[in-house]
PDB file of C-alpha atoms in Angstrom:
ATOM      1  CA  UNK R   4       0.172  -0.469   0.246  1.00 53.00           C
ATOM      2  CA  UNK R   5       0.911   3.684  -0.139  1.00 79.00           C
ATOM      3  CA  UNK R   6       1.416   4.371   3.652  1.00 93.00           C
ATOM      4  CA  UNK R   7       1.614   2.237   6.811  1.00 96.00           C
ATOM      5  CA  UNK R   8      -1.516   0.226   7.819  1.00 96.00           C
ATOM      6  CA  UNK R   9      -2.749  -0.942  11.030  1.00 97.00           C
ATOM      7  CA  UNK R  10      -5.601  -2.759  12.366  1.00 97.00           C
ATOM      8  CA  UNK R  11      -7.469  -2.621  14.246  1.00 97.00           C
ATOM      9  CA  UNK R  12      -7.796   0.928  14.443  1.00 96.00           C
ATOM     10  CA  UNK R  13      -9.949   0.840  17.772  1.00 97.00           C
ATOM     11  CA  UNK R  14      -9.863  -2.249  19.952  1.00 97.00           C
ATOM     12  CA  UNK R  15     -11.799  -2.336  23.597  1.00 98.00           C
ATOM     13  CA  UNK R  16     -10.947  -5.868  25.135  1.00 97.00           C
ATOM     14  CA  UNK R  17     -11.639  -6.780  28.917  1.00 97.00           C
ATOM     15  CA  UNK R  18      -8.636  -7.360  31.128  1.00 97.00           C
ATOM     16  CA  UNK R  19      -7.172 -10.190  30.972  1.00 97.00           C
ATOM     17  CA  UNK R  20      -7.668 -10.906  27.559  1.00 98.00           C
ATOM     18  CA  UNK R  21      -4.939 -11.107  24.974  1.00 98.00           C
ATOM     19  CA  UNK R  22      -5.145  -8.892  22.172  1.00 98.00           C
ATOM     20  CA  UNK R  23      -3.028  -9.023  18.967  1.00 98.00           C
ATOM     21  CA  UNK R  24      -2.016  -5.497  16.668  1.00 98.00           C
ATOM     22  CA  UNK R  25      -0.909  -5.780  13.136  1.00 98.00           C
ATOM     23  CA  UNK R  26       1.340  -3.935  11.009  1.00 97.00           C
ATOM     24  CA  UNK R  27       1.743  -3.978   7.131  1.00 96.00           C
ATOM     25  CA  UNK R  28       4.484  -1.698   6.963  1.00 95.00           C
ATOM     26  CA  UNK R  29       5.123   0.758   3.596  1.00 94.00           C
ATOM     27  CA  UNK R  30       6.375  -2.083   1.140  1.00 92.00           C
ATOM     28  CA  UNK R  31      10.669  -2.342   0.534  1.00 89.00           C
ATOM     29  CA  UNK R  32      11.113  -0.445   4.329  1.00 91.00           C
ATOM     30  CA  UNK R  33      13.605  -2.554   6.322  1.00 89.00           C
ATOM     31  CA  UNK R  34      13.052  -1.386   9.290  1.00 89.00           C
ATOM     32  CA  UNK R  35      10.187  -1.127  11.412  1.00 92.00           C
ATOM     33  CA  UNK R  36       9.085   0.631  14.971  1.00 93.00           C
ATOM     34  CA  UNK R  37       6.734   0.463  17.503  1.00 95.00           C
ATOM     35  CA  UNK R  38       5.728   2.869  19.464  1.00 95.00           C
ATOM     36  CA  UNK R  39       3.010   3.259  22.722  1.00 96.00           C
ATOM     37  CA  UNK R  40       1.719   6.844  23.071  1.00 92.00           C
ATOM     38  CA  UNK R  41      -0.402   7.311  26.149  1.00 87.00           C
ATOM     39  CA  UNK R  42      -3.482   9.948  26.693  1.00 80.00           C
ATOM     40  CA  UNK R  43      -1.516  13.759  25.922  1.00 75.00           C
ATOM     41  CA  UNK R  44       1.959  11.977  26.351  1.00 80.00           C
ATOM     42  CA  UNK R  45       4.941  11.475  23.958  1.00 85.00           C
ATOM     43  CA  UNK R  46       5.985   8.177  22.192  1.00 91.00           C
ATOM     44  CA  UNK R  47       7.639   5.084  24.614  1.00 91.00           C
ATOM     45  CA  UNK R  48       9.929   3.080  22.006  1.00 91.00           C
ATOM     46  CA  UNK R  49       8.550  -0.441  22.433  1.00 94.00           C
ATOM     47  CA  UNK R  50      10.506  -2.445  19.674  1.00 92.00           C
ATOM     48  CA  UNK R  51      12.758  -2.224  16.606  1.00 89.00           C
ATOM     49  CA  UNK R  52      12.697  -4.613  13.372  1.00 90.00           C
ATOM     50  CA  UNK R  53      15.467  -4.529  11.067  1.00 86.00           C
ATOM     51  CA  UNK R  54      14.322  -7.202   8.729  1.00 86.00           C
ATOM     52  CA  UNK R  55      13.109  -9.751  10.628  1.00 86.00           C
ATOM     53  CA  UNK R  56      15.070  -9.721  13.879  1.00 86.00           C
ATOM     54  CA  UNK R  57      14.441  -7.140  16.289  1.00 83.00           C
ATOM     55  CA  UNK R  58      18.079  -5.565  17.505  1.00 76.00           C
ATOM     56  CA  UNK R  59      16.227  -3.764  20.155  1.00 79.00           C
ATOM     57  CA  UNK R  60      13.787  -5.438  22.776  1.00 82.00           C
ATOM     58  CA  UNK R  61      14.521  -2.944  25.404  1.00 82.00           C
ATOM     59  CA  UNK R  62      11.243  -0.883  25.184  1.00 89.00           C
ATOM     60  CA  UNK R  63       8.986  -3.846  26.259  1.00 93.00           C
ATOM     61  CA  UNK R  64       7.447  -2.990  29.115  1.00 93.00           C
ATOM     62  CA  UNK R  65       6.966  -6.640  30.521  1.00 94.00           C
ATOM     63  CA  UNK R  66       6.772 -10.390  29.782  1.00 94.00           C
ATOM     64  CA  UNK R  67       3.367 -10.112  28.729  1.00 97.00           C
ATOM     65  CA  UNK R  68       4.370  -8.106  25.412  1.00 97.00           C
ATOM     66  CA  UNK R  69       5.618 -10.011  22.627  1.00 96.00           C
ATOM     67  CA  UNK R  70       6.364  -9.128  18.736  1.00 96.00           C
ATOM     68  CA  UNK R  71       7.262 -11.003  15.744  1.00 94.00           C
ATOM     69  CA  UNK R  72       8.054  -9.528  12.058  1.00 94.00           C
ATOM     70  CA  UNK R  73       7.565 -12.466   9.261  1.00 87.00           C
ATOM     71  CA  UNK R  74       8.600 -12.307   5.833  1.00 86.00           C
ATOM     72  CA  UNK R  75      10.497  -8.774   6.216  1.00 82.00           C
ATOM     73  CA  UNK R  76       7.375  -7.419   6.029  1.00 91.00           C
ATOM     74  CA  UNK R  77       4.225  -7.583   8.103  1.00 95.00           C
ATOM     75  CA  UNK R  78       4.783  -7.194  12.433  1.00 96.00           C
ATOM     76  CA  UNK R  79       2.332  -8.097  15.263  1.00 97.00           C
ATOM     77  CA  UNK R  80       2.298  -7.299  18.187  1.00 97.00           C
ATOM     78  CA  UNK R  81       0.892  -9.480  21.105  1.00 98.00           C
ATOM     79  CA  UNK R  82       0.057  -8.489  24.545  1.00 98.00           C
ATOM     80  CA  UNK R  83      -1.091 -10.983  27.077  1.00 98.00           C
ATOM     81  CA  UNK R  84      -3.271 -10.634  29.897  1.00 98.00           C
ATOM     82  CA  UNK R  85      -4.043  -6.934  28.911  1.00 98.00           C
ATOM     83  CA  UNK R  86      -4.121  -4.707  32.508  1.00 97.00           C
ATOM     84  CA  UNK R  87      -5.744  -1.129  32.207  1.00 96.00           C
ATOM     85  CA  UNK R  88      -2.351   0.313  32.033  1.00 95.00           C
ATOM     86  CA  UNK R  89      -2.085  -1.353  28.484  1.00 97.00           C
ATOM     87  CA  UNK R  90      -4.872   1.395  27.549  1.00 97.00           C
ATOM     88  CA  UNK R  91      -2.905   3.596  24.979  1.00 96.00           C
ATOM     89  CA  UNK R  92      -2.304   4.106  21.166  1.00 96.00           C
ATOM     90  CA  UNK R  93       0.157   1.859  19.565  1.00 97.00           C
ATOM     91  CA  UNK R  94       1.819   3.462  16.918  1.00 97.00           C
ATOM     92  CA  UNK R  95       3.825   1.339  14.095  1.00 97.00           C
ATOM     93  CA  UNK R  96       6.509   3.010  11.950  1.00 95.00           C
ATOM     94  CA  UNK R  97       8.588   1.640   9.221  1.00 93.00           C
ATOM     95  CA  UNK R  98      11.681   3.056   7.464  1.00 90.00           C
ATOM     96  CA  UNK R  99      14.114   2.670   4.679  1.00 85.00           C
ATOM     97  CA  UNK R 100      16.620   1.846   7.213  1.00 70.00           C
ATOM     98  CA  UNK R 101      20.230   2.073   7.933  1.00 64.00           C
ATOM     99  CA  UNK R 102      22.108   4.888  10.311  1.00 58.00           C
ATOM    100  CA  UNK R 103      21.494   8.273   8.385  1.00 56.00           C
ATOM    101  CA  UNK R 104      17.655   7.837   8.015  1.00 68.00           C
ATOM    102  CA  UNK R 105      15.296   8.841  10.794  1.00 72.00           C
ATOM    103  CA  UNK R 106      12.264   9.692   8.668  1.00 86.00           C
ATOM    104  CA  UNK R 107       9.724   7.354  10.171  1.00 91.00           C
ATOM    105  CA  UNK R 108       6.445   6.772   8.670  1.00 94.00           C
ATOM    106  CA  UNK R 109       3.707   6.262  10.830  1.00 95.00           C
ATOM    107  CA  UNK R 110       0.219   4.497  10.816  1.00 95.00           C
ATOM    108  CA  UNK R 111      -2.586   6.161  12.155  1.00 93.00           C
ATOM    109  CA  UNK R 112      -2.228   3.814  14.923  1.00 95.00           C
ATOM    110  CA  UNK R 113      -4.568   1.277  17.104  1.00 97.00           C
ATOM    111  CA  UNK R 114      -6.386   2.108  20.110  1.00 97.00           C
ATOM    112  CA  UNK R 115      -6.415  -0.276  22.443  1.00 98.00           C
ATOM    113  CA  UNK R 116      -9.065   0.327  25.811  1.00 97.00           C
ATOM    114  CA  UNK R 117      -8.842  -2.300  28.221  1.00 97.00           C
ATOM    115  CA  UNK R 118     -11.719  -2.086  30.671  1.00 96.00           C
TER     116      UNK R 118
ATOM    117  CA  UNK Y   9      18.084   6.825  31.473  1.00 31.00           C
ATOM    118  CA  UNK Y  10      18.105   8.552  28.437  1.00 34.00           C
ATOM    119  CA  UNK Y  11      15.748  10.904  27.467  1.00 41.00           C
ATOM    120  CA  UNK Y  12      14.408  14.047  25.490  1.00 50.00           C
ATOM    121  CA  UNK Y  13      12.504  16.595  27.076  1.00 47.00           C
ATOM    122  CA  UNK Y  14      10.946  20.107  26.435  1.00 43.00           C
ATOM    123  CA  UNK Y  15      10.949  23.104  27.742  1.00 44.00           C
ATOM    124  CA  UNK Y  16       7.485  24.314  26.835  1.00 45.00           C
ATOM    125  CA  UNK Y  17       4.354  21.995  27.062  1.00 85.00           C
ATOM    126  CA  UNK Y  18       2.002  24.350  25.253  1.00 89.00           C
ATOM    127  CA  UNK Y  19       3.375  27.127  22.686  1.00 92.00           C
ATOM    128  CA  UNK Y  20       0.355  29.572  21.237  1.00 94.00           C
ATOM    129  CA  UNK Y  21       1.445  32.368  18.732  1.00 95.00           C
ATOM    130  CA  UNK Y  22      -0.181  34.737  16.514  1.00 96.00           C
ATOM    131  CA  UNK Y  23      -0.805  33.655  12.790  1.00 96.00           C
ATOM    132  CA  UNK Y  24       1.482  34.891  10.855  1.00 96.00           C
ATOM    133  CA  UNK Y  25       4.341  35.040  13.609  1.00 96.00           C
ATOM    134  CA  UNK Y  26       7.359  32.717  14.082  1.00 96.00           C
ATOM    135  CA  UNK Y  27       7.014  29.752  16.274  1.00 96.00           C
ATOM    136  CA  UNK Y  28       9.902  28.415  18.378  1.00 96.00           C
ATOM    137  CA  UNK Y  29       9.999  25.237  20.028  1.00 96.00           C
ATOM    138  CA  UNK Y  30      12.857  23.912  22.098  1.00 93.00           C
ATOM    139  CA  UNK Y  31      13.908  20.826  23.369  1.00 93.00           C
ATOM    140  CA  UNK Y  32      16.542  19.368  25.966  1.00 91.00           C
ATOM    141  CA  UNK Y  33      18.146  16.223  25.450  1.00 88.00           C
ATOM    142  CA  UNK Y  34      20.715  14.086  27.862  1.00 81.00           C
ATOM    143  CA  UNK Y  35      22.568  11.782  26.402  1.00 85.00           C
ATOM    144  CA  UNK Y  36      25.626  13.395  25.007  1.00 84.00           C
ATOM    145  CA  UNK Y  37      26.055  10.393  22.784  1.00 85.00           C
ATOM    146  CA  UNK Y  38      23.410  11.352  20.661  1.00 88.00           C
ATOM    147  CA  UNK Y  39      24.418  11.873  16.538  1.00 87.00           C
ATOM    148  CA  UNK Y  40      21.182  12.533  15.289  1.00 90.00           C
ATOM    149  CA  UNK Y  41      18.438  14.744  16.250  1.00 93.00           C
ATOM    150  CA  UNK Y  42      14.639  14.596  14.215  1.00 94.00           C
ATOM    151  CA  UNK Y  43      11.546  16.804  14.352  1.00 96.00           C
ATOM    152  CA  UNK Y  44       8.244  15.637  13.940  1.00 96.00           C
ATOM    153  CA  UNK Y  45       4.658  16.737  13.857  1.00 96.00           C
ATOM    154  CA  UNK Y  46       1.611  15.191  14.738  1.00 94.00           C
ATOM    155  CA  UNK Y  47      -1.636  16.700  14.354  1.00 92.00           C
ATOM    156  CA  UNK Y  48      -4.681  15.485  16.035  1.00 88.00           C
ATOM    157  CA  UNK Y  49      -6.096  11.388  15.578  1.00 86.00           C
ATOM    158  CA  UNK Y  50      -2.746  11.089  13.434  1.00 90.00           C
ATOM    159  CA  UNK Y  51       0.554   9.463  13.697  1.00 92.00           C
ATOM    160  CA  UNK Y  52       3.707  11.559  14.084  1.00 94.00           C
ATOM    161  CA  UNK Y  53       4.912  13.000  10.258  1.00 95.00           C
ATOM    162  CA  UNK Y  54       8.636  13.930   9.856  1.00 94.00           C
ATOM    163  CA  UNK Y  55       9.558  17.494   9.061  1.00 95.00           C
ATOM    164  CA  UNK Y  56      13.603  18.081   9.275  1.00 96.00           C
ATOM    165  CA  UNK Y  57      16.544  16.311  10.655  1.00 94.00           C
ATOM    166  CA  UNK Y  58      19.789  17.802  11.814  1.00 94.00           C
ATOM    167  CA  UNK Y  59      23.193  15.566  12.481  1.00 92.00           C
ATOM    168  CA  UNK Y  60      25.463  16.309  15.058  1.00 91.00           C
ATOM    169  CA  UNK Y  61      28.341  17.626  12.982  1.00 92.00           C
ATOM    170  CA  UNK Y  62      25.722  20.468  11.984  1.00 95.00           C
ATOM    171  CA  UNK Y  63      24.280  23.091  14.032  1.00 96.00           C
ATOM    172  CA  UNK Y  64      21.700  24.735  11.616  1.00 97.00           C
ATOM    173  CA  UNK Y  65      19.751  23.651   8.938  1.00 97.00           C
ATOM    174  CA  UNK Y  66      16.473  24.735   6.795  1.00 97.00           C
ATOM    175  CA  UNK Y  67      14.033  23.374   5.492  1.00 94.00           C
ATOM    176  CA  UNK Y  68      10.876  25.170   4.011  1.00 93.00           C
ATOM    177  CA  UNK Y  69       9.521  27.593   6.444  1.00 96.00           C
ATOM    178  CA  UNK Y  70      11.232  25.495   9.230  1.00 98.00           C
ATOM    179  CA  UNK Y  71      14.630  25.454  10.453  1.00 98.00           C
ATOM    180  CA  UNK Y  72      16.454  23.162  12.994  1.00 97.00           C
ATOM    181  CA  UNK Y  73      19.566  24.771  15.582  1.00 97.00           C
ATOM    182  CA  UNK Y  74      21.779  22.540  17.520  1.00 96.00           C
ATOM    183  CA  UNK Y  75      23.264  23.310  20.514  1.00 95.00           C
ATOM    184  CA  UNK Y  76      25.650  20.477  21.349  1.00 92.00           C
ATOM    185  CA  UNK Y  77      27.419  22.636  24.448  1.00 92.00           C
ATOM    186  CA  UNK Y  78      24.415  22.731  26.586  1.00 93.00           C
ATOM    187  CA  UNK Y  79      22.735  20.269  24.704  1.00 92.00           C
ATOM    188  CA  UNK Y  80      20.220  21.866  23.323  1.00 94.00           C
ATOM    189  CA  UNK Y  81      17.967  21.553  19.656  1.00 95.00           C
ATOM    190  CA  UNK Y  82      15.087  24.092  18.765  1.00 97.00           C
ATOM    191  CA  UNK Y  83      12.506  24.078  15.676  1.00 97.00           C
ATOM    192  CA  UNK Y  84      11.729  27.486  14.205  1.00 98.00           C
ATOM    193  CA  UNK Y  85       8.404  28.119  12.003  1.00 98.00           C
ATOM    194  CA  UNK Y  86       8.175  30.768  10.048  1.00 97.00           C
ATOM    195  CA  UNK Y  87       5.038  32.862   9.372  1.00 97.00           C
ATOM    196  CA  UNK Y  88       2.864  30.211  11.289  1.00 96.00           C
ATOM    197  CA  UNK Y  89      -0.345  29.329   9.658  1.00 95.00           C
ATOM    198  CA  UNK Y  90      -3.353  27.965  10.791  1.00 95.00           C
ATOM    199  CA  UNK Y  91      -2.047  24.186   9.429  1.00 95.00           C
ATOM    200  CA  UNK Y  92       1.012  24.342  12.076  1.00 97.00           C
ATOM    201  CA  UNK Y  93      -1.721  23.649  14.945  1.00 95.00           C
ATOM    202  CA  UNK Y  94       0.064  20.100  16.331  1.00 95.00           C
ATOM    203  CA  UNK Y  95       1.932  18.571  18.613  1.00 94.00           C
ATOM    204  CA  UNK Y  96       5.525  18.739  17.790  1.00 96.00           C
ATOM    205  CA  UNK Y  97       8.128  15.805  19.059  1.00 95.00           C
ATOM    206  CA  UNK Y  98      12.392  16.238  18.980  1.00 94.00           C
ATOM    207  CA  UNK Y  99      13.858  13.168  18.739  1.00 93.00           C
ATOM    208  CA  UNK Y 100      17.187  11.674  19.150  1.00 91.00           C
ATOM    209  CA  UNK Y 101      19.363   8.798  18.033  1.00 85.00           C
ATOM    210  CA  UNK Y 102      22.525   7.789  19.739  1.00 76.00           C
ATOM    211  CA  UNK Y 103      25.559   6.350  17.696  1.00 65.00           C
ATOM    212  CA  UNK Y 104      25.320   3.362  20.251  1.00 66.00           C
ATOM    213  CA  UNK Y 105      21.703   2.605  19.809  1.00 64.00           C
ATOM    214  CA  UNK Y 106      21.433   1.845  16.026  1.00 61.00           C
ATOM    215  CA  UNK Y 107      18.142   3.052  14.851  1.00 68.00           C
ATOM    216  CA  UNK Y 108      16.372   3.374  18.302  1.00 79.00           C
ATOM    217  CA  UNK Y 109      15.131   6.756  18.070  1.00 86.00           C
ATOM    218  CA  UNK Y 110      13.611   8.386  21.212  1.00 88.00           C
ATOM    219  CA  UNK Y 111      11.144  10.859  21.545  1.00 90.00           C
ATOM    220  CA  UNK Y 112      10.517  13.679  23.893  1.00 86.00           C
ATOM    221  CA  UNK Y 113       7.335  14.627  25.530  1.00 80.00           C
ATOM    222  CA  UNK Y 114       6.030  16.796  22.975  1.00 90.00           C
ATOM    223  CA  UNK Y 115       5.221  20.585  22.954  1.00 93.00           C
ATOM    224  CA  UNK Y 116       1.349  21.509  21.263  1.00 93.00           C
ATOM    225  CA  UNK Y 117       0.923  24.376  19.118  1.00 95.00           C
ATOM    226  CA  UNK Y 118      -1.854  26.403  18.877  1.00 94.00           C
ATOM    227  CA  UNK Y 119      -2.383  29.255  16.321  1.00 94.00           C
ATOM    228  CA  UNK Y 120      -4.642  32.912  17.208  1.00 92.00           C
ATOM    229  CA  UNK Y 121      -6.159  34.387  14.793  1.00 88.00           C
TER     230      UNK Y 121
END
């Protein structure tokens, strides 16, 4: 597609349920990022992929969070046993990669509400 | 830990005036800085970037200034327009952290007619 696509755009779930958020990056972009943004806050780094590997997982808040990327394209962020504090907008971004490229192309996010 | 922060959480500017948004960073190893704009309900959008071997870079109506001595970054928007209303984030990356890009907390820019 022309831009980064995320789904679902909105997800309401009950505490304790698992959720999966999907990101479809721009075709040909090797780098993929996940960020979390709470209401009125900045972007919290979660994880970064270069190809299918994740050199940096340091931002994942707990072991309930995991992410994978297959075929160097689509990525899935999974949150197990959701808690209310997981409520936020989860943003995915992709870039052409490389050290000199800080131009990330963001999707419109997946808004997660945990009741 | 590493952090990027902003001096002013909100900024109100008269339409047509210039806007200056400031940012402080704490990681002296940061070698690359980026400004993003986020409109309501959308993902952030790249505005301009600057490497640590530069102290100024200009784009269309925007200028980024970098002062490594005091670890300060600013974004100047000339002739501010209503469409400039958004939240602006500075972001940084350190040479040692590969492509991990850390965002600051943001400044909301509002334009007075």
